[in-house]
Amino acid sequence: MAEMTPAELEKIESLKPIPFGTGYKLIGKDYSTNDLVAKVTGRAKYAEDFRAEGMLFCRLVLSPMPHARVKRINAEKALAMPGVKGILTPDEVPGHADYINDNGTTIKADKWGELALTDHPMYQGEPILAVAAVDELTAAEAIEAIEIEMEPLPFNTDPLDSLRPGTGNAREEGNVWVREGHEAPKLKVLKWTDEDFAAEKEGKLPMGHAPDEWTYGDVDAGFKDAALVLDETFLTPDVSHQCLEPRTTMAHWQNGKLFLYTGTQSTYQTVPAIARWMHMDEDKVVFISEYTGGGFGSKITGGLTLVVPALLSKKLNAPVMMRISREEEHFIGRARPGIRGRTRVGFAKDGRITAVDMFLVSDAGSYGSNGDGAACGSITSLLYQPPAMRWRNVTVATNTPPRSAQSAPGGMQAIAIMEPILSKAARKLGIDQVELRRVNCPEGKAEYGPPNPRTGKRAYVTSCYLKQALDEGAKKFNWKERVARGPKQVGTKVRGVGVALSTYHGGSIGFDGLLVITPQGRVQIHSGIGNLGTEAVIDVHRAAAEVLNVPWDACDIIWGDTSKPMPYTCASGGSQTTHAMTRAAHAVGLECAQRLKEVAAKTLGGQPEQYEVGNLRVFRKGGGAGMSFAQAAQAAIKLGGIYDGHEANPDVHKATKDAVAALAGQGLVASAKDKYPHDGDSYSYLACFAEVETDVETGKYHITDYLAYADVGTVVHPAALGGQVLGRSTLGIAHAIGQKWVIDPQYGATVAKRFYQNRPPTILDVPVDMQWDALNIPDPETPVGARGCGEPPVGGGCASILNALSDALGDNIYQRAPVNADTILTSYEAGRPMQNPLLAHI
Amino acid sequence: MSDLTELKTGEGRAKEITRRNFILGVIAGGAVVSAASYRFLSSTAHGGVFASDAGERLITLNVNGQQRRVDAMRQETLAWTLRYKLGLTGTKLGCDRAECGSCTVLIDDVPYYACSVLTHTVRGRKVVTIEGLASPSGKLHPVQQAVVDAQGFQCAFCMSGFIMSAVGYLKQNPNPTREQLAHGVSGNLCRCQDYTKILDSLMKGAEYMRRA
């Protein structure tokens, strides 16, 4: 723990759940978000719903080979066909460019990075060509007429196989991503020895050299002192994001400006990405994304392929729509990397963890390294608070579709790897499952990860009340009664209960808020947040309205179109938004209130501090002179300068200053930067509970009950939070009950590439009445007290099901997820896991 | 032709759109292309270039209570016609292969995947899309109102399909249990996996419908 006294700990433990909305008028109260009527009437426009005069359609040509070089393309016949307008080849796609990030740091171009089209495909399904025509049928017929000559190259689709001596590498330059110092990861060749692979025969993950490693505490002593040491190998599945809206894009050009329509997880942050991929200035890009049909980490700033219609549109001087099919979405739509883990955990008699030694082989897919392995280590150290831990990781390139962050990247895998070990330990030590987790639970400003090499200190979190969430959840779930209830087996049906802890990152800081009090007296709030359905795009601004003490129906939210001014805003990834943007909204609410008081003082006399703001008025405290917001906005325009946007708040980001300038003279324009103090890193936590009923004769099982109890700080919008808690729980559950990739290693060809082969849970796969609740104890390090909750439930959702299954059927059923009926059928009678935990994509 | 006829008129098997029916529909559609009552039209949007050699015919559809005349290709799906010919983009395409249900519409009050119904097979039948649920004055359908009141759905790409399935189901069974209604909409996929909140809002919709 970071410098916490026993008295402080006692205070933390004495905190109790708070009813939602306590002390607030808007925050914590349910309401209908401003975008809902458009959604229910079909008026909400997603990317494929936009049309432009003379719009062409384009289709992609995907590589049939997992690694190849395109030797020759002959499109003469295709281009001569009526209705075919043009093709786009890899040499017409701008190459990798350096870019400057938000902090002003130049990030060097990644020579190994992915491009929208390639003549050197690294996975089956990688786009190599695009054809534009008057309609899709014509484009498809044209594709048939194109001659493409390809040279097959060696490939490898299994990360462990790639480490075996004498096997081929996914890429010419190497097979393993190695990070040295602060440099970007580089590809190197790494092969383990035959001796390293000896453990494979016992079904254990071999452990050769691992380029990534950290340690803290005395790991050896921890294992020496342990009453029980478990050594478990486990494989988590590769799971596609499968957003219901494919990454379809429409583009057209007007007066040298690119107008691009696609769904992303950030309206504001997508413009720099488009500009970088297109090699053009940001002010020449107009990006429209009013509604996004799901992202889950795969559309942070849009899909790389969005440049294809943009380039074709420029080339052909016509609007171009590129619809992405469900099958194409499987290839280019990103996925969570599967991780093979071998983890040794030492336990004391009371269930307390004494040491963790975690070894991971992460699958990076065909492009770029990823942070999943690293997050796996840090989440394990946070969630179970081992006093000593060693973490090692190898991130291996394979000729499989590219991976990206998926809700709780690395955190989900960490929890899926660790939780079954905790469950097994509890059974071996004769300790209740909740109790074992309770003794290992993080609390208060809990530390995590290895010491910072520079300072020697470990990072710590802003706050953690997971123990209370666990206790309250156990009560609400009737944990003790369920455990005591017998008999466990009736006929062929066996019931089991499971509990799992869960956490993930829950917020960032330092962004801007922007709003205008219009001369009509409306509060016009500008939002740069992506609208992907979490409702953060609207919810966070309740903080500004709360501070300004205005009714919500006086507020208008402007979002989804960068031709309208918007402030410097975080991307909605990493569960940052609720935390980051309630801070910015709070700051701009206060700033606006202050400016209103100044306008009133200048207009009506007296000092600003003699005024207060409420009910769409600014007026003298204790009665007397006052003015409506409409009058104050008109007065602000007369005053000019800082009041009407002719000057911006000097604290804000350059992008916000530009937005303020665009709004100048339109009313009282307020902008502010989140400068609130923030001690520690923001994480959110959940305790997840599940009950399953399995049929040992058929292997079929179903989830009968589920509860997630959240510690996410202040609850801003209960219904939206409930959607996140249970929705992301179910995304996690999918990893336990069925979703995975299947790839033929002989040909490197994907087999499961449609919904029916790789199906996300349906409404029948989950209980009809899943439950959730939240502590609503504010985070002390943020003004509204709210943190994000998109990702934290995912790991707990998955692991609570795995734990319930082992409670029902014993520890010897599975060594990999998902656990399907065939897993249970084959393993239950054999009394040992029958599915190989080391082979990928089976 | 028999399957086509059955699809147009029958109550039994025709209500289940099978792959066999769908393919037979395409074949049958091709067979009647030369029928005298249809005239060929080239695509007006592209200056008369008739690129893909797929004949379009002018047909009349009853969509959301209006007679809509539209040029449809013989292999054109109802989802395509609605979205690209009639401007009704509330019907979404999530998979285009009868896997996700985002394109669900009502045909004679029965929910169908519009991606897997050929446009020419719905002549003479009543098609209702999400745009046609609210009253002409703009008053939301009870199920729509319930979704708004209960903050149902997240990204809502699946929402039109779910609402149409629920409305179709509730016409047959106005007072379902949660389990029954879940079965009623189980042909629809929500990747935000917001099922509990969806079911809460649709149950509220059932209640509003009963009260209306």
PDB file of N, CA, C and O in Angstrom, chain A residues 31-33 39-40 46 48-49 51 134 137-138 240-242 244 292 323 326 533 719 723-724 727-728 754 756 761 763 768 770, chain B residues 46 51-52 75 80 83-84 92-95 97 99 130 144 148 151 154-156 158 178-179 182 189 191-197:
ATOM      1  N   TYR A  31     -32.080   9.275 -16.941  1.00  0.00           N
ATOM      2  CA  TYR A  31     -32.756  10.176 -17.870  1.00  0.00           C
ATOM      3  C   TYR A  31     -32.615   9.551 -19.253  1.00  0.00           C
ATOM      4  O   TYR A  31     -31.858   8.590 -19.423  1.00  0.00           O
ATOM      5  N   SER A  32     -33.341  10.063 -20.238  1.00  0.00           N
ATOM      6  CA  SER A  32     -33.198   9.545 -21.606  1.00  0.00           C
ATOM      7  C   SER A  32     -32.210  10.424 -22.354  1.00  0.00           C
ATOM      8  O   SER A  32     -32.406  11.630 -22.449  1.00  0.00           O
ATOM      9  N   THR A  33     -31.179   9.814 -22.897  1.00  0.00           N
ATOM     10  CA  THR A  33     -30.132  10.601 -23.557  1.00  0.00           C
ATOM     11  C   THR A  33     -30.671  11.245 -24.832  1.00  0.00           C
ATOM     12  O   THR A  33     -31.609  10.723 -25.459  1.00  0.00           O
ATOM     13  N   LYS A  39     -32.408   7.275 -32.606  1.00  0.00           N
ATOM     14  CA  LYS A  39     -32.082   5.852 -32.737  1.00  0.00           C
ATOM     15  C   LYS A  39     -33.346   5.004 -32.898  1.00  0.00           C
ATOM     16  O   LYS A  39     -33.407   4.133 -33.759  1.00  0.00           O
ATOM     17  N   VAL A  40     -34.370   5.244 -32.069  1.00  0.00           N
ATOM     18  CA  VAL A  40     -35.546   4.357 -32.140  1.00  0.00           C
ATOM     19  C   VAL A  40     -36.408   4.597 -33.374  1.00  0.00           C
ATOM     20  O   VAL A  40     -37.223   3.758 -33.719  1.00  0.00           O
ATOM     21  N   TYR A  46     -25.704   6.200 -39.318  1.00  0.00           N
ATOM     22  CA  TYR A  46     -24.403   5.548 -39.201  1.00  0.00           C
ATOM     23  C   TYR A  46     -23.711   5.706 -40.557  1.00  0.00           C
ATOM     24  O   TYR A  46     -24.337   6.167 -41.529  1.00  0.00           O
ATOM     25  N   GLU A  48     -22.933   3.982 -43.140  1.00  0.00           N
ATOM     26  CA  GLU A  48     -23.498   3.480 -44.401  1.00  0.00           C
ATOM     27  C   GLU A  48     -24.817   4.145 -44.746  1.00  0.00           C
ATOM     28  O   GLU A  48     -25.408   3.875 -45.791  1.00  0.00           O
ATOM     29  N   ASP A  49     -25.301   5.025 -43.879  1.00  0.00           N
ATOM     30  CA  ASP A  49     -26.601   5.659 -44.135  1.00  0.00           C
ATOM     31  C   ASP A  49     -26.464   6.991 -44.869  1.00  0.00           C
ATOM     32  O   ASP A  49     -27.464   7.622 -45.210  1.00  0.00           O
ATOM     33  N   ARG A  51     -25.481   9.380 -48.068  1.00  0.00           N
ATOM     34  CA  ARG A  51     -25.505   9.277 -49.528  1.00  0.00           C
ATOM     35  C   ARG A  51     -24.961  10.567 -50.115  1.00  0.00           C
ATOM     36  O   ARG A  51     -25.107  11.634 -49.503  1.00  0.00           O
ATOM     37  N   VAL A 134     -19.813   1.670 -60.570  1.00  0.00           N
ATOM     38  CA  VAL A 134     -21.096   2.330 -60.334  1.00  0.00           C
ATOM     39  C   VAL A 134     -21.933   1.588 -59.300  1.00  0.00           C
ATOM     40  O   VAL A 134     -22.805   2.161 -58.666  1.00  0.00           O
ATOM     41  N   LEU A 137     -22.096  -4.858 -57.611  1.00  0.00           N
ATOM     42  CA  LEU A 137     -22.098  -6.038 -58.477  1.00  0.00           C
ATOM     43  C   LEU A 137     -21.059  -5.867 -59.581  1.00  0.00           C
ATOM     44  O   LEU A 137     -20.294  -6.781 -59.892  1.00  0.00           O
ATOM     45  N   THR A 138     -21.030  -4.680 -60.149  1.00  0.00           N
ATOM     46  CA  THR A 138     -20.063  -4.404 -61.206  1.00  0.00           C
ATOM     47  C   THR A 138     -18.642  -4.485 -60.655  1.00  0.00           C
ATOM     48  O   THR A 138     -17.750  -5.053 -61.281  1.00  0.00           O
ATOM     49  N   SER A 240     -12.521 -12.018 -31.929  1.00  0.00           N
ATOM     50  CA  SER A 240     -12.714 -10.841 -32.774  1.00  0.00           C
ATOM     51  C   SER A 240     -13.643  -9.841 -32.104  1.00  0.00           C
ATOM     52  O   SER A 240     -14.527 -10.221 -31.352  1.00  0.00           O
ATOM     53  N   HIS A 241     -13.443  -8.567 -32.436  1.00  0.00           N
ATOM     54  CA  HIS A 241     -14.298  -7.528 -31.856  1.00  0.00           C
ATOM     55  C   HIS A 241     -15.728  -7.654 -32.372  1.00  0.00           C
ATOM     56  O   HIS A 241     -16.671  -7.438 -31.633  1.00  0.00           O
ATOM     57  N   GLN A 242     -15.858  -7.960 -33.673  1.00  0.00           N
ATOM     58  CA  GLN A 242     -17.185  -8.196 -34.279  1.00  0.00           C
ATOM     59  C   GLN A 242     -18.189  -7.095 -33.979  1.00  0.00           C
ATOM     60  O   GLN A 242     -19.348  -7.376 -33.632  1.00  0.00           O
ATOM     61  N   LEU A 244     -21.095  -4.745 -34.463  1.00  0.00           N
ATOM     62  CA  LEU A 244     -22.224  -5.068 -35.338  1.00  0.00           C
ATOM     63  C   LEU A 244     -22.201  -4.172 -36.591  1.00  0.00           C
ATOM     64  O   LEU A 244     -22.599  -4.597 -37.663  1.00  0.00           O
ATOM     65  N   THR A 292     -21.837   5.401 -33.863  1.00  0.00           N
ATOM     66  CA  THR A 292     -20.896   4.332 -34.150  1.00  0.00           C
ATOM     67  C   THR A 292     -21.483   3.026 -33.634  1.00  0.00           C
ATOM     68  O   THR A 292     -21.888   2.947 -32.471  1.00  0.00           O
ATOM     69  N   ARG A 323     -18.397  -0.401 -48.519  1.00  0.00           N
ATOM     70  CA  ARG A 323     -19.079  -1.215 -47.509  1.00  0.00           C
ATOM     71  C   ARG A 323     -18.180  -2.391 -47.166  1.00  0.00           C
ATOM     72  O   ARG A 323     -17.553  -2.984 -48.040  1.00  0.00           O
ATOM     73  N   ARG A 326     -19.347  -8.755 -43.537  1.00  0.00           N
ATOM     74  CA  ARG A 326     -19.068  -9.416 -42.252  1.00  0.00           C
ATOM     75  C   ARG A 326     -17.795 -10.260 -42.338  1.00  0.00           C
ATOM     76  O   ARG A 326     -17.002 -10.310 -41.416  1.00  0.00           O
ATOM     77  N   GLY A 533     -22.359   4.455 -27.991  1.00  0.00           N
ATOM     78  CA  GLY A 533     -23.458   3.809 -27.296  1.00  0.00           C
ATOM     79  C   GLY A 533     -23.315   3.731 -25.787  1.00  0.00           C
ATOM     80  O   GLY A 533     -24.265   3.423 -25.091  1.00  0.00           O
ATOM     81  N   ALA A 719     -28.552   3.818 -15.598  1.00  0.00           N
ATOM     82  CA  ALA A 719     -28.947   2.882 -16.662  1.00  0.00           C
ATOM     83  C   ALA A 719     -27.775   2.624 -17.611  1.00  0.00           C
ATOM     84  O   ALA A 719     -27.508   1.485 -18.001  1.00  0.00           O
ATOM     85  N   GLY A 723     -25.746  -0.904 -18.269  1.00  0.00           N
ATOM     86  CA  GLY A 723     -25.492  -1.451 -19.604  1.00  0.00           C
ATOM     87  C   GLY A 723     -24.032  -1.812 -19.783  1.00  0.00           C
ATOM     88  O   GLY A 723     -23.693  -2.858 -20.339  1.00  0.00           O
ATOM     89  N   GLN A 724     -23.153  -0.950 -19.301  1.00  0.00           N
ATOM     90  CA  GLN A 724     -21.723  -1.219 -19.409  1.00  0.00           C
ATOM     91  C   GLN A 724     -21.310  -2.403 -18.539  1.00  0.00           C
ATOM     92  O   GLN A 724     -20.559  -3.273 -18.969  1.00  0.00           O
ATOM     93  N   GLY A 727     -23.064  -5.509 -20.030  1.00  0.00           N
ATOM     94  CA  GLY A 727     -22.661  -5.700 -21.431  1.00  0.00           C
ATOM     95  C   GLY A 727     -21.229  -6.175 -21.542  1.00  0.00           C
ATOM     96  O   GLY A 727     -20.922  -7.140 -22.239  1.00  0.00           O
ATOM     97  N   ARG A 728     -20.339  -5.484 -20.818  1.00  0.00           N
ATOM     98  CA  ARG A 728     -18.935  -5.894 -20.896  1.00  0.00           C
ATOM     99  C   ARG A 728     -18.694  -7.181 -20.116  1.00  0.00           C
ATOM    100  O   ARG A 728     -17.805  -7.941 -20.441  1.00  0.00           O
ATOM    101  N   ARG A 754     -17.379 -15.980 -39.659  1.00  0.00           N
ATOM    102  CA  ARG A 754     -18.694 -15.357 -39.694  1.00  0.00           C
ATOM    103  C   ARG A 754     -19.357 -15.528 -38.342  1.00  0.00           C
ATOM    104  O   ARG A 754     -18.904 -16.287 -37.500  1.00  0.00           O
ATOM    105  N   TYR A 756     -21.950 -17.113 -37.465  1.00  0.00           N
ATOM    106  CA  TYR A 756     -22.446 -18.440 -37.108  1.00  0.00           C
ATOM    107  C   TYR A 756     -21.316 -19.405 -36.758  1.00  0.00           C
ATOM    108  O   TYR A 756     -21.539 -20.440 -36.163  1.00  0.00           O
ATOM    109  N   PRO A 761     -22.325 -14.198 -27.737  1.00  0.00           N
ATOM    110  CA  PRO A 761     -23.503 -14.683 -27.020  1.00  0.00           C
ATOM    111  C   PRO A 761     -24.782 -14.024 -27.526  1.00  0.00           C
ATOM    112  O   PRO A 761     -24.797 -12.832 -27.842  1.00  0.00           O
ATOM    113  N   ILE A 763     -29.090 -13.517 -26.676  1.00  0.00           N
ATOM    114  CA  ILE A 763     -29.882 -13.237 -25.479  1.00  0.00           C
ATOM    115  C   ILE A 763     -30.209 -14.535 -24.722  1.00  0.00           C
ATOM    116  O   ILE A 763     -30.467 -14.510 -23.520  1.00  0.00           O
ATOM    117  N   VAL A 768     -31.848 -14.317 -18.077  1.00  0.00           N
ATOM    118  CA  VAL A 768     -32.756 -13.253 -18.534  1.00  0.00           C
ATOM    119  C   VAL A 768     -32.767 -12.078 -17.560  1.00  0.00           C
ATOM    120  O   VAL A 768     -33.282 -11.015 -17.890  1.00  0.00           O
ATOM    121  N   MET A 770     -29.923 -10.656 -15.488  1.00  0.00           N
ATOM    122  CA  MET A 770     -28.591 -10.421 -14.911  1.00  0.00           C
ATOM    123  C   MET A 770     -28.689  -9.225 -13.964  1.00  0.00           C
ATOM    124  O   MET A 770     -29.444  -8.296 -14.209  1.00  0.00           O
TER     125      MET A 770
ATOM    126  N   HIS B  46     -26.857   6.507 -62.554  1.00  0.00           N
ATOM    127  CA  HIS B  46     -25.551   6.457 -63.180  1.00  0.00           C
ATOM    128  C   HIS B  46     -25.629   6.697 -64.677  1.00  0.00           C
ATOM    129  O   HIS B  46     -24.985   6.021 -65.475  1.00  0.00           O
ATOM    130  N   ALA B  51     -24.534  -1.402 -65.881  1.00  0.00           N
ATOM    131  CA  ALA B  51     -23.229  -2.009 -65.785  1.00  0.00           C
ATOM    132  C   ALA B  51     -23.286  -3.515 -65.572  1.00  0.00           C
ATOM    133  O   ALA B  51     -22.601  -4.262 -66.238  1.00  0.00           O
ATOM    134  N   SER B  52     -24.093  -3.955 -64.642  1.00  0.00           N
ATOM    135  CA  SER B  52     -23.900  -5.319 -64.174  1.00  0.00           C
ATOM    136  C   SER B  52     -24.850  -6.319 -64.838  1.00  0.00           C
ATOM    137  O   SER B  52     -24.986  -7.428 -64.393  1.00  0.00           O
ATOM    138  N   GLN B  75     -32.426 -10.057 -58.404  1.00  0.00           N
ATOM    139  CA  GLN B  75     -31.760 -10.686 -57.253  1.00  0.00           C
ATOM    140  C   GLN B  75     -31.651  -9.715 -56.064  1.00  0.00           C
ATOM    141  O   GLN B  75     -30.952  -9.977 -55.108  1.00  0.00           O
ATOM    142  N   TRP B  80     -31.755  -4.105 -49.381  1.00  0.00           N
ATOM    143  CA  TRP B  80     -31.082  -3.211 -50.327  1.00  0.00           C
ATOM    144  C   TRP B  80     -32.076  -2.192 -50.889  1.00  0.00           C
ATOM    145  O   TRP B  80     -31.794  -1.000 -50.960  1.00  0.00           O
ATOM    146  N   ARG B  83     -32.957   0.389 -48.231  1.00  0.00           N
ATOM    147  CA  ARG B  83     -31.865   1.292 -47.856  1.00  0.00           C
ATOM    148  C   ARG B  83     -31.394   2.163 -49.022  1.00  0.00           C
ATOM    149  O   ARG B  83     -31.103   3.345 -48.845  1.00  0.00           O
ATOM    150  N   TYR B  84     -31.272   1.539 -50.205  1.00  0.00           N
ATOM    151  CA  TYR B  84     -30.624   2.264 -51.303  1.00  0.00           C
ATOM    152  C   TYR B  84     -31.596   2.807 -52.350  1.00  0.00           C
ATOM    153  O   TYR B  84     -31.223   3.645 -53.156  1.00  0.00           O
ATOM    154  N   LYS B  92     -30.862  -1.855 -40.799  1.00  0.00           N
ATOM    155  CA  LYS B  92     -29.391  -1.945 -40.871  1.00  0.00           C
ATOM    156  C   LYS B  92     -28.929  -3.263 -41.457  1.00  0.00           C
ATOM    157  O   LYS B  92     -29.611  -4.287 -41.326  1.00  0.00           O
ATOM    158  N   LEU B  93     -27.748  -3.234 -42.049  1.00  0.00           N
ATOM    159  CA  LEU B  93     -27.113  -4.460 -42.526  1.00  0.00           C
ATOM    160  C   LEU B  93     -25.903  -4.762 -41.645  1.00  0.00           C
ATOM    161  O   LEU B  93     -24.903  -4.053 -41.698  1.00  0.00           O
ATOM    162  N   GLY B  94     -26.019  -5.808 -40.840  1.00  0.00           N
ATOM    163  CA  GLY B  94     -24.894  -6.171 -39.970  1.00  0.00           C
ATOM    164  C   GLY B  94     -24.119  -7.352 -40.495  1.00  0.00           C
ATOM    165  O   GLY B  94     -22.952  -7.537 -40.158  1.00  0.00           O
ATOM    166  N   CYS B  95     -24.764  -8.175 -41.302  1.00  0.00           N
ATOM    167  CA  CYS B  95     -24.071  -9.359 -41.824  1.00  0.00           C
ATOM    168  C   CYS B  95     -24.485  -9.683 -43.244  1.00  0.00           C
ATOM    169  O   CYS B  95     -23.741 -10.290 -43.978  1.00  0.00           O
ATOM    170  N   ARG B  97     -26.386 -11.848 -44.257  1.00  0.00           N
ATOM    171  CA  ARG B  97     -26.521 -13.288 -44.481  1.00  0.00           C
ATOM    172  C   ARG B  97     -27.377 -13.970 -43.408  1.00  0.00           C
ATOM    173  O   ARG B  97     -27.099 -15.087 -43.009  1.00  0.00           O
ATOM    174  N   GLU B  99     -27.659 -13.727 -40.209  1.00  0.00           N
ATOM    175  CA  GLU B  99     -27.013 -14.182 -38.975  1.00  0.00           C
ATOM    176  C   GLU B  99     -27.298 -13.276 -37.792  1.00  0.00           C
ATOM    177  O   GLU B  99     -27.216 -13.701 -36.658  1.00  0.00           O
ATOM    178  N   ILE B 130     -38.686   0.269 -39.354  1.00  0.00           N
ATOM    179  CA  ILE B 130     -38.601   1.061 -38.122  1.00  0.00           C
ATOM    180  C   ILE B 130     -39.157   2.469 -38.342  1.00  0.00           C
ATOM    181  O   ILE B 130     -39.756   3.059 -37.438  1.00  0.00           O
ATOM    182  N   GLN B 144     -41.186   1.721 -28.996  1.00  0.00           N
ATOM    183  CA  GLN B 144     -40.165   2.775 -29.158  1.00  0.00           C
ATOM    184  C   GLN B 144     -40.113   3.657 -27.914  1.00  0.00           C
ATOM    185  O   GLN B 144     -39.033   3.991 -27.400  1.00  0.00           O
ATOM    186  N   VAL B 148     -36.998   4.414 -25.209  1.00  0.00           N
ATOM    187  CA  VAL B 148     -36.533   5.756 -24.830  1.00  0.00           C
ATOM    188  C   VAL B 148     -36.613   5.916 -23.302  1.00  0.00           C
ATOM    189  O   VAL B 148     -35.667   6.381 -22.662  1.00  0.00           O
ATOM    190  N   GLN B 151     -33.926   3.731 -21.509  1.00  0.00           N
ATOM    191  CA  GLN B 151     -32.555   3.831 -22.008  1.00  0.00           C
ATOM    192  C   GLN B 151     -32.084   2.461 -22.515  1.00  0.00           C
ATOM    193  O   GLN B 151     -30.990   1.989 -22.198  1.00  0.00           O
ATOM    194  N   GLN B 154     -27.321   0.120 -26.392  1.00  0.00           N
ATOM    195  CA  GLN B 154     -26.134   0.981 -26.358  1.00  0.00           C
ATOM    196  C   GLN B 154     -25.916   1.590 -27.748  1.00  0.00           C
ATOM    197  O   GLN B 154     -26.519   2.606 -28.055  1.00  0.00           O
ATOM    198  N   CYS B 155     -25.063   0.954 -28.589  1.00  0.00           N
ATOM    199  CA  CYS B 155     -24.748   1.599 -29.879  1.00  0.00           C
ATOM    200  C   CYS B 155     -25.984   1.686 -30.774  1.00  0.00           C
ATOM    201  O   CYS B 155     -26.051   2.520 -31.651  1.00  0.00           O
ATOM    202  N   ALA B 156     -26.930   0.759 -30.567  1.00  0.00           N
ATOM    203  CA  ALA B 156     -28.236   0.794 -31.241  1.00  0.00           C
ATOM    204  C   ALA B 156     -28.199   0.386 -32.705  1.00  0.00           C
ATOM    205  O   ALA B 156     -29.182   0.518 -33.412  1.00  0.00           O
ATOM    206  N   CYS B 158     -28.200  -2.553 -33.647  1.00  0.00           N
ATOM    207  CA  CYS B 158     -29.119  -3.693 -33.673  1.00  0.00           C
ATOM    208  C   CYS B 158     -30.547  -3.290 -33.322  1.00  0.00           C
ATOM    209  O   CYS B 158     -31.456  -4.102 -33.393  1.00  0.00           O
ATOM    210  N   ARG B 178     -40.454 -12.803 -19.294  1.00  0.00           N
ATOM    211  CA  ARG B 178     -39.125 -12.393 -19.779  1.00  0.00           C
ATOM    212  C   ARG B 178     -38.523 -13.485 -20.655  1.00  0.00           C
ATOM    213  O   ARG B 178     -37.944 -13.206 -21.703  1.00  0.00           O
ATOM    214  N   GLU B 179     -38.675 -14.724 -20.215  1.00  0.00           N
ATOM    215  CA  GLU B 179     -38.102 -15.849 -20.977  1.00  0.00           C
ATOM    216  C   GLU B 179     -38.736 -15.929 -22.371  1.00  0.00           C
ATOM    217  O   GLU B 179     -38.035 -16.128 -23.360  1.00  0.00           O
ATOM    218  N   ALA B 182     -37.537 -13.082 -24.528  1.00  0.00           N
ATOM    219  CA  ALA B 182     -36.134 -13.326 -24.910  1.00  0.00           C
ATOM    220  C   ALA B 182     -36.096 -14.290 -26.095  1.00  0.00           C
ATOM    221  O   ALA B 182     -35.372 -14.069 -27.068  1.00  0.00           O
ATOM    222  N   LEU B 189     -28.999 -10.190 -32.757  1.00  0.00           N
ATOM    223  CA  LEU B 189     -27.730 -10.194 -32.037  1.00  0.00           C
ATOM    224  C   LEU B 189     -27.381  -8.766 -31.624  1.00  0.00           C
ATOM    225  O   LEU B 189     -27.501  -7.841 -32.424  1.00  0.00           O
ATOM    226  N   ARG B 191     -24.103  -6.855 -30.167  1.00  0.00           N
ATOM    227  CA  ARG B 191     -22.698  -7.073 -29.823  1.00  0.00           C
ATOM    228  C   ARG B 191     -22.278  -6.238 -28.615  1.00  0.00           C
ATOM    229  O   ARG B 191     -21.283  -6.532 -27.973  1.00  0.00           O
ATOM    230  N   CYS B 192     -23.034  -5.173 -28.309  1.00  0.00           N
ATOM    231  CA  CYS B 192     -22.766  -4.480 -27.049  1.00  0.00           C
ATOM    232  C   CYS B 192     -23.196  -5.378 -25.890  1.00  0.00           C
ATOM    233  O   CYS B 192     -22.884  -5.104 -24.745  1.00  0.00           O
ATOM    234  N   GLN B 193     -23.939  -6.425 -26.221  1.00  0.00           N
ATOM    235  CA  GLN B 193     -24.358  -7.457 -25.266  1.00  0.00           C
ATOM    236  C   GLN B 193     -25.151  -6.850 -24.115  1.00  0.00           C
ATOM    237  O   GLN B 193     -25.032  -7.242 -22.969  1.00  0.00           O
ATOM    238  N   ASP B 194     -26.005  -5.898 -24.517  1.00  0.00           N
ATOM    239  CA  ASP B 194     -26.776  -5.135 -23.535  1.00  0.00           C
ATOM    240  C   ASP B 194     -28.120  -5.821 -23.276  1.00  0.00           C
ATOM    241  O   ASP B 194     -29.140  -5.159 -23.123  1.00  0.00           O
ATOM    242  N   TYR B 195     -28.116  -7.153 -23.223  1.00  0.00           N
ATOM    243  CA  TYR B 195     -29.371  -7.906 -23.257  1.00  0.00           C
ATOM    244  C   TYR B 195     -30.319  -7.617 -22.098  1.00  0.00           C
ATOM    245  O   TYR B 195     -31.531  -7.566 -22.283  1.00  0.00           O
ATOM    246  N   THR B 196     -29.786  -7.461 -20.910  1.00  0.00           N
ATOM    247  CA  THR B 196     -30.679  -7.257 -19.770  1.00  0.00           C
ATOM    248  C   THR B 196     -31.441  -5.950 -19.932  1.00  0.00           C
ATOM    249  O   THR B 196     -32.655  -5.884 -19.736  1.00  0.00           O
ATOM    250  N   LYS B 197     -30.742  -4.909 -20.318  1.00  0.00           N
ATOM    251  CA  LYS B 197     -31.385  -3.601 -20.484  1.00  0.00           C
ATOM    252  C   LYS B 197     -32.328  -3.618 -21.692  1.00  0.00           C
ATOM    253  O   LYS B 197     -33.390  -2.980 -21.666  1.00  0.00           O
TER     254      LYS B 197
END
